[in-house]
Amino acid sequence: MATWILGVSALYHDAAVALLRDGVVVAAVQEERFSRLKHDAALPVRAARWCMAEAGIGPEDLDWLVFYEKPLRKFERILSTSVATFPRSWASFPRQMHAWLGDKLWLRGNLCSTFGVRPEKVLFCEHHLSHAASAFYGSPHDNAAVLCVDGVGEWATTSLWRGRGHTLEPVGEVRWPHSLGLYYSAITAHLGFMVNEGEFKVMGMAAYGRPRFDPQLAQLLRLEADGAFSVDLDAFRWHWHPTEAAGPRLAELVGPARFPGTPFTPELAPGDASPAQVAESQRHADIAATAQRQVEAAMLHLAHHAKAQVGGDALCLAGGVALNSVANHRLAAQGPFAHLWVHPAPGDAGGALGAAWWVWHQVLGHPRGAVLDRADLGRSTPRARSKDWLDDLGAHPVDVGDEAPERAAADLAAGRVVGWLEGRCEWGPRALGHRSILADPREAQMRDRVNAHVKYREPFRPFAPSVIAAAAGEWFDIPPAAAAPARFMLSTGPVRGDRRESLGAVTHVDGTARVHVVDPETSPAYHRLIAHFGELTGVPAVLNTSFNLKGEPVVATAVDAMATFVRSGLDVLYVDGYRVESR
Amino acid sequence: MGWLRRAWITVASEVAWRIPGRPQRLLHAFSLAERGSMVDVLFAAEATPRRDLRRKYFLHALDEGRHARVFADRVRALGRGDRAEAAVEDSGQLVEAGISGGLTLFERLGEDDFLAFVYVAEADAVEQFGVYLDRGLADPDTALELRTILKDEVFHVSYSRAELERMRKDGKPVDRMVRNRRLRRLWERYLRLTRDIGARVSGVWLTLLYFVALGPFRLVARLERGGWHPVPPRAPDALAAARAEG
Ligand SMILES: [Fe+2]
Ligand SMILES: [Fe+2]
Ligand SMILES: [Fe+2]
C-alpha cells in the first residue's frame, strides 16, 4: 500500500498543495492557478481536488495531511508582540484577533472539514522547517547547510539548518520582528509597489540606480558581528501598525515615498521627462539599488555564518528572499559554497511540498529520494478538452501536433510574439517553458513591444532569456555554483560582453540577465523550440516571460490562455500542439 | 419597487460624485468588481456544457476585463487618491471574485441560476451607469467611457435575457428565479452590512480587552533582539510533536 501525504500551505499568501506518493511528488500546484486570483491565500480546495483526481485517489486515501506551519505558535507571537508594543499596537490588535478568532484558530477543524480527512491524520510542520525541507529534500546534496530567509513564519524570519541524509537539524534563527524579508517589503512599499508582489519590480529598478543611500540605510539594517542582522525597530512599524511598514524616519533618510503608478524615468531611460522628474526617478532607483545591495550583503553575511557553523560545500536556500535572483547570483559568484540549490517555489507555496517531504523523511524516517529537477508539476488539461474549448471560442485551432516546437521557433524568427502552453504548469512563480510568452531576444525594441503592448507592464522591467544548456556558458557568465538555480530561473548574472548586442531584448541596463538554462531531458519540447530558433537565427535563446497579464496569475487552461491571447498583443498561440493565429 | 431602487441609486450617486476624492474610490471599486466578474464569467465559459454559450460568456468576460482597465485608467487620470488603493490598482491585482468554499459562482448556482444572476447584476449596472449619465454626474471623460461601457452592458443584459426567455419557453419558473436573485442580492448586501457592523462592535470590545487585559503585562514583555538565537532541541517523538498545533 502506498503512503499518500498531502502538504498544504495557506492563509498568508500563495496557498498551494503538494501530493506525495511514497515520498515522490505526484503533483504540486498553487491555488491561484485554479481561482485566477493572484497570490490567492484561501485554503487550496481546488488545487487539492485536482491533485487527488490526477492521482486517482480520494481524501479517504490520504495517510497524512500536513499544514506548513504551527498556527498556535504564530498566534502566540502575535499576542506577545501586541503586549510588547502596547499601547502602539492598539489599532492592529483588534484586526488580528478578529481574523484569528473568526477562522485561523480553529485550523485543525477547518482542515478536516475542507479536505475531508479525519483529525488524527492532520499534522503541523513549522514554517521555516517547511521551507528548509523544501530546499533540502529536493536537492542532490546529502550534506548541506540550509538557509531560509523570508518575512516571518511563527517566530523565525531567518533560520539555519544542518541537512544530513534524511534529517534536518536546527542550528539557529533570527527572530521576529527583525526580518530581512519585511525590510525589503518596507522598501517595496516606500517605492509605491504592492507588498508581496512588487519586490521583483524593486529588483528591476535597482539596476538603474547607484547605492548612494548606503550611509542612511545602513542605520536601518545592520549586519551583526554574530553573523546575522538586526533592524532598527524604531524606524519600522510592521510589528505594531495595522497597515504601514515604515515610520517617518525612512522618509527623513531617503526622501518621500513614491506614489504608486508614478512614471519611472531615471537617467538611463529619461524619455521626455523634465529634469526634476528624472532626478526624482533617479532617487527612487538609488533607494532600490541601495536596498538591493544591502540584501545581497546580508545574504552573503548569512552564508558565511552558515559555512562557519555547518561547513560542507553546498547551500540550500528557500524563503521568499530566495526569489531575489540577483542576490542568488552574488551568493553563487562570491559566496563560500561551491554549490547552491534553490527550491523552484522558495516562497510560501513551496512550504506545502516541504512540509509533505518533512513528514515522509523526518517524521516517518524514509531515506532520500529523487532530485527535484523539474518544475512542471502542476495543472494540465486533456488535449481533446482544450481543442473543444478552442473550437467553441472560435479560435480555429490548427493541429500541428509534434511539430509545434519547430513551428513556434519559425514564428519567433519571423518576429511574432508567441503564447506557449505545453503540458503541466510550473510549480512556483516562474514560467519555465510550459506557460510562457516567447519572443525574439535579439532586438531591444522587442522588449519594449512586449512590455507595452503584450503584457501592459512597466517599461523598466527586464525579460529573461531561456537558453539551451549546451550553449549557456557561451552566452552567459554563469558561475558553477549557480548552475542549479539557473535551471529554475533563480539567478541573474552577466550576459557575456560580446553577446550583449545579440541579446538586446533580454539584457538589462546593467548588462545582466535572469537566465533560464533549459535542459533537454526535463524540458524536451521547449528545448527543441529554442534549439531550432538557434538553427534559424544563430541565437540559441528566446525571450521568455510568464504567460499572464499584469496582476493576473499565470494562465492554466486553454480558456485562460485565450482570454490573455485576445486581450494582449500576442500574434500566435500554441496550446499542446494546437496553433491559433490572432485575427 | 423599481422606483424605490432608482431613487436610492440616484440619491447615493448624487452624494458620492460630489465628495472630493470619492469618485476615485467609486471607480476603484468598479474596477475591482469588473475584474471579479471577468473571472466569474470566465469560469462559466470553461465550465458550461453549452457550446453555444461558451463563446458568449467568453466575450462577456473580455468586456468586463476591458471595463476594469478603463475604470482603473480613470482613477489614475482623476489624480491621487488613497495610496494603498493606488498600489492595488497599480499592481492590477484582483482582490476577490465569486469563489467560495472552493466553488465558483457558476458551480454554486448552476447554469440557469447563473444566467438569472448575470441578468440581474447587469440590469443593475445598466441602471446605475444610466443614472450617472442622465444626471451628468461623471466628469466628461469618464462619461464618455461610461457610454461605451453601457453598450457592452446592454449586450450582457440582452443575451442573458434571451436565455431566460428560452428557459421560460421550456416551462422554467424564470420570474421566480429572477426575483430570487434580486432578493438574494439584497440579502447578501444586508449580510455584508451586518458583518461590517459586527466587525465594528467586536472591534470595540477587542480594543477594550486590549487596554484592560494586555496593558498590565506591558512591563514583562519584550521584543526579541536581532542576531542569531539558539533553537531549543526538538522533541524526540517526532510524530507527537507533529500533531501539535503549537
Ligand atoms: Fe515563508
Ligand atoms: Fe462591466
Ligand atoms: Fe457587464
PDB file of C-alpha atoms in Angstrom, chain A residues 367-496:
ATOM      1  CA  PRO A 367      15.659   7.724   3.123  1.00  0.00           C
ATOM      2  CA  ARG A 368      16.181  10.389   0.475  1.00  0.00           C
ATOM      3  CA  GLY A 369      14.559  10.065  -2.920  1.00  0.00           C
ATOM      4  CA  ALA A 370      14.986  11.568  -6.359  1.00  0.00           C
ATOM      5  CA  VAL A 371      16.243  15.093  -7.001  1.00  0.00           C
ATOM      6  CA  LEU A 372      13.617  17.672  -7.928  1.00  0.00           C
ATOM      7  CA  ASP A 373      14.957  18.501 -11.364  1.00  0.00           C
ATOM      8  CA  ARG A 374      11.797  19.823 -12.982  1.00  0.00           C
ATOM      9  CA  ALA A 375       9.101  22.314 -12.165  1.00  0.00           C
ATOM     10  CA  ASP A 376       6.227  21.129 -14.378  1.00  0.00           C
ATOM     11  CA  LEU A 377       4.336  19.559 -11.513  1.00  0.00           C
ATOM     12  CA  GLY A 378       1.088  21.491 -11.812  1.00  0.00           C
ATOM     13  CA  ARG A 379      -2.211  21.555 -13.591  1.00  0.00           C
ATOM     14  CA  SER A 380      -2.816  20.306 -17.116  1.00  0.00           C
ATOM     15  CA  THR A 381      -5.863  19.736 -19.301  1.00  0.00           C
ATOM     16  CA  PRO A 382      -6.536  16.782 -21.607  1.00  0.00           C
ATOM     17  CA  ARG A 383      -5.692  17.778 -25.164  1.00  0.00           C
ATOM     18  CA  ALA A 384      -9.135  16.936 -26.554  1.00  0.00           C
ATOM     19  CA  ARG A 385     -10.750  19.192 -23.984  1.00  0.00           C
ATOM     20  CA  SER A 386      -8.516  22.089 -24.929  1.00  0.00           C
ATOM     21  CA  LYS A 387      -9.389  21.519 -28.576  1.00  0.00           C
ATOM     22  CA  ASP A 388     -13.123  21.660 -27.805  1.00  0.00           C
ATOM     23  CA  TRP A 389     -12.669  24.863 -25.884  1.00  0.00           C
ATOM     24  CA  LEU A 390     -10.643  26.470 -28.647  1.00  0.00           C
ATOM     25  CA  ASP A 391     -13.212  25.383 -31.249  1.00  0.00           C
ATOM     26  CA  ASP A 392     -16.101  26.751 -29.217  1.00  0.00           C
ATOM     27  CA  LEU A 393     -14.347  30.068 -28.742  1.00  0.00           C
ATOM     28  CA  GLY A 394     -13.968  30.410 -32.498  1.00  0.00           C
ATOM     29  CA  ALA A 395     -10.188  30.219 -32.358  1.00  0.00           C
ATOM     30  CA  HIS A 396      -9.854  27.870 -35.367  1.00  0.00           C
ATOM     31  CA  PRO A 397      -7.013  25.823 -33.901  1.00  0.00           C
ATOM     32  CA  VAL A 398      -4.750  24.022 -36.359  1.00  0.00           C
ATOM     33  CA  ASP A 399      -3.320  20.732 -35.178  1.00  0.00           C
ATOM     34  CA  VAL A 400       0.440  20.936 -35.731  1.00  0.00           C
ATOM     35  CA  GLY A 401       0.980  18.084 -33.296  1.00  0.00           C
ATOM     36  CA  ASP A 402       4.562  17.175 -32.645  1.00  0.00           C
ATOM     37  CA  GLU A 403       5.891  19.921 -34.891  1.00  0.00           C
ATOM     38  CA  ALA A 404       4.778  22.638 -32.506  1.00  0.00           C
ATOM     39  CA  PRO A 405       8.286  23.489 -31.214  1.00  0.00           C
ATOM     40  CA  GLU A 406       9.718  23.964 -34.719  1.00  0.00           C
ATOM     41  CA  ARG A 407       6.669  25.878 -35.895  1.00  0.00           C
ATOM     42  CA  ALA A 408       6.845  28.151 -32.873  1.00  0.00           C
ATOM     43  CA  ALA A 409      10.550  28.736 -33.425  1.00  0.00           C
ATOM     44  CA  ALA A 410       9.804  29.774 -37.003  1.00  0.00           C
ATOM     45  CA  ASP A 411       7.112  32.142 -35.744  1.00  0.00           C
ATOM     46  CA  LEU A 412       9.597  33.724 -33.358  1.00  0.00           C
ATOM     47  CA  ALA A 413      12.210  34.068 -36.065  1.00  0.00           C
ATOM     48  CA  ALA A 414       9.599  35.859 -38.162  1.00  0.00           C
ATOM     49  CA  GLY A 415       9.168  38.407 -35.379  1.00  0.00           C
ATOM     50  CA  ARG A 416       5.918  37.070 -33.949  1.00  0.00           C
ATOM     51  CA  VAL A 417       5.200  37.069 -30.245  1.00  0.00           C
ATOM     52  CA  VAL A 418       4.096  33.605 -29.191  1.00  0.00           C
ATOM     53  CA  GLY A 419       1.943  32.351 -26.326  1.00  0.00           C
ATOM     54  CA  TRP A 420       3.229  28.890 -25.443  1.00  0.00           C
ATOM     55  CA  LEU A 421       1.240  26.453 -23.329  1.00  0.00           C
ATOM     56  CA  GLU A 422       2.558  22.925 -23.073  1.00  0.00           C
ATOM     57  CA  GLY A 423       1.883  20.121 -20.606  1.00  0.00           C
ATOM     58  CA  ARG A 424       1.661  20.824 -16.906  1.00  0.00           C
ATOM     59  CA  CYS A 425       2.041  24.273 -15.440  1.00  0.00           C
ATOM     60  CA  GLU A 426       5.051  25.215 -13.388  1.00  0.00           C
ATOM     61  CA  TRP A 427       5.407  24.906  -9.646  1.00  0.00           C
ATOM     62  CA  GLY A 428       6.468  28.287  -8.302  1.00  0.00           C
ATOM     63  CA  PRO A 429       6.183  31.780  -9.722  1.00  0.00           C
ATOM     64  CA  ARG A 430       8.492  31.413 -12.735  1.00  0.00           C
ATOM     65  CA  ALA A 431       7.318  30.376 -16.195  1.00  0.00           C
ATOM     66  CA  LEU A 432       9.813  27.829 -17.437  1.00  0.00           C
ATOM     67  CA  GLY A 433       8.550  26.970 -20.878  1.00  0.00           C
ATOM     68  CA  HIS A 434       5.172  25.473 -20.060  1.00  0.00           C
ATOM     69  CA  ARG A 435       3.161  28.672 -19.637  1.00  0.00           C
ATOM     70  CA  SER A 436       5.360  31.261 -21.311  1.00  0.00           C
ATOM     71  CA  ILE A 437       5.148  34.215 -23.625  1.00  0.00           C
ATOM     72  CA  LEU A 438       8.056  33.943 -26.037  1.00  0.00           C
ATOM     73  CA  ALA A 439       9.682  36.416 -28.386  1.00  0.00           C
ATOM     74  CA  ASP A 440      12.825  37.027 -30.393  1.00  0.00           C
ATOM     75  CA  PRO A 441      15.500  38.100 -27.884  1.00  0.00           C
ATOM     76  CA  ARG A 442      17.761  39.882 -30.345  1.00  0.00           C
ATOM     77  CA  GLU A 443      16.440  43.423 -30.598  1.00  0.00           C
ATOM     78  CA  ALA A 444      15.795  45.806 -27.704  1.00  0.00           C
ATOM     79  CA  GLN A 445      12.602  47.046 -29.379  1.00  0.00           C
ATOM     80  CA  MET A 446      11.096  43.628 -28.772  1.00  0.00           C
ATOM     81  CA  ARG A 447      11.387  44.185 -25.027  1.00  0.00           C
ATOM     82  CA  ASP A 448       9.540  47.473 -25.274  1.00  0.00           C
ATOM     83  CA  ARG A 449       6.900  45.935 -27.504  1.00  0.00           C
ATOM     84  CA  VAL A 450       6.239  43.035 -25.137  1.00  0.00           C
ATOM     85  CA  ASN A 451       6.222  45.304 -22.089  1.00  0.00           C
ATOM     86  CA  ALA A 452       3.939  47.924 -23.554  1.00  0.00           C
ATOM     87  CA  HIS A 453       1.674  46.069 -25.952  1.00  0.00           C
ATOM     88  CA  VAL A 454       1.631  42.477 -24.808  1.00  0.00           C
ATOM     89  CA  LYS A 455       1.873  42.454 -21.039  1.00  0.00           C
ATOM     90  CA  TYR A 456       0.974  46.076 -20.294  1.00  0.00           C
ATOM     91  CA  ARG A 457       3.613  46.408 -17.642  1.00  0.00           C
ATOM     92  CA  GLU A 458       6.248  48.914 -16.605  1.00  0.00           C
ATOM     93  CA  PRO A 459       8.834  49.686 -19.289  1.00  0.00           C
ATOM     94  CA  PHE A 460      11.733  49.304 -16.867  1.00  0.00           C
ATOM     95  CA  ARG A 461      11.098  45.647 -16.174  1.00  0.00           C
ATOM     96  CA  PRO A 462      13.539  43.266 -17.827  1.00  0.00           C
ATOM     97  CA  PHE A 463      12.748  39.986 -19.548  1.00  0.00           C
ATOM     98  CA  ALA A 464      14.551  36.752 -19.051  1.00  0.00           C
ATOM     99  CA  PRO A 465      16.219  34.646 -21.712  1.00  0.00           C
ATOM    100  CA  SER A 466      15.834  30.875 -21.927  1.00  0.00           C
ATOM    101  CA  VAL A 467      18.945  29.288 -23.394  1.00  0.00           C
ATOM    102  CA  ILE A 468      19.731  25.673 -24.230  1.00  0.00           C
ATOM    103  CA  ALA A 469      22.057  24.108 -21.711  1.00  0.00           C
ATOM    104  CA  ALA A 470      24.808  23.318 -24.207  1.00  0.00           C
ATOM    105  CA  ALA A 471      25.175  26.983 -25.205  1.00  0.00           C
ATOM    106  CA  ALA A 472      24.550  28.624 -21.845  1.00  0.00           C
ATOM    107  CA  GLY A 473      28.199  29.149 -20.953  1.00  0.00           C
ATOM    108  CA  GLU A 474      28.969  30.722 -24.315  1.00  0.00           C
ATOM    109  CA  TRP A 475      26.345  33.387 -23.892  1.00  0.00           C
ATOM    110  CA  PHE A 476      26.146  33.986 -20.165  1.00  0.00           C
ATOM    111  CA  ASP A 477      28.620  34.135 -17.353  1.00  0.00           C
ATOM    112  CA  ILE A 478      27.125  31.561 -15.023  1.00  0.00           C
ATOM    113  CA  PRO A 479      29.312  30.700 -12.050  1.00  0.00           C
ATOM    114  CA  PRO A 480      29.422  26.934 -11.426  1.00  0.00           C
ATOM    115  CA  ALA A 481      27.603  27.390  -8.128  1.00  0.00           C
ATOM    116  CA  ALA A 482      24.641  28.969  -9.950  1.00  0.00           C
ATOM    117  CA  ALA A 483      24.148  26.071 -12.346  1.00  0.00           C
ATOM    118  CA  ALA A 484      21.230  24.634 -10.383  1.00  0.00           C
ATOM    119  CA  PRO A 485      19.309  27.863  -9.638  1.00  0.00           C
ATOM    120  CA  ALA A 486      19.675  28.900 -13.286  1.00  0.00           C
ATOM    121  CA  ARG A 487      17.567  25.911 -14.283  1.00  0.00           C
ATOM    122  CA  PHE A 488      14.669  27.413 -12.340  1.00  0.00           C
ATOM    123  CA  MET A 489      15.432  30.982 -13.437  1.00  0.00           C
ATOM    124  CA  LEU A 490      16.510  31.925  -9.935  1.00  0.00           C
ATOM    125  CA  SER A 491      19.842  33.528 -10.654  1.00  0.00           C
ATOM    126  CA  THR A 492      20.706  36.716 -12.528  1.00  0.00           C
ATOM    127  CA  GLY A 493      24.155  37.173 -13.961  1.00  0.00           C
ATOM    128  CA  PRO A 494      26.105  38.965 -16.674  1.00  0.00           C
ATOM    129  CA  VAL A 495      25.497  38.423 -20.350  1.00  0.00           C
ATOM    130  CA  ARG A 496      28.913  37.860 -21.940  1.00  0.00           C
TER     131      ARG A 496
END
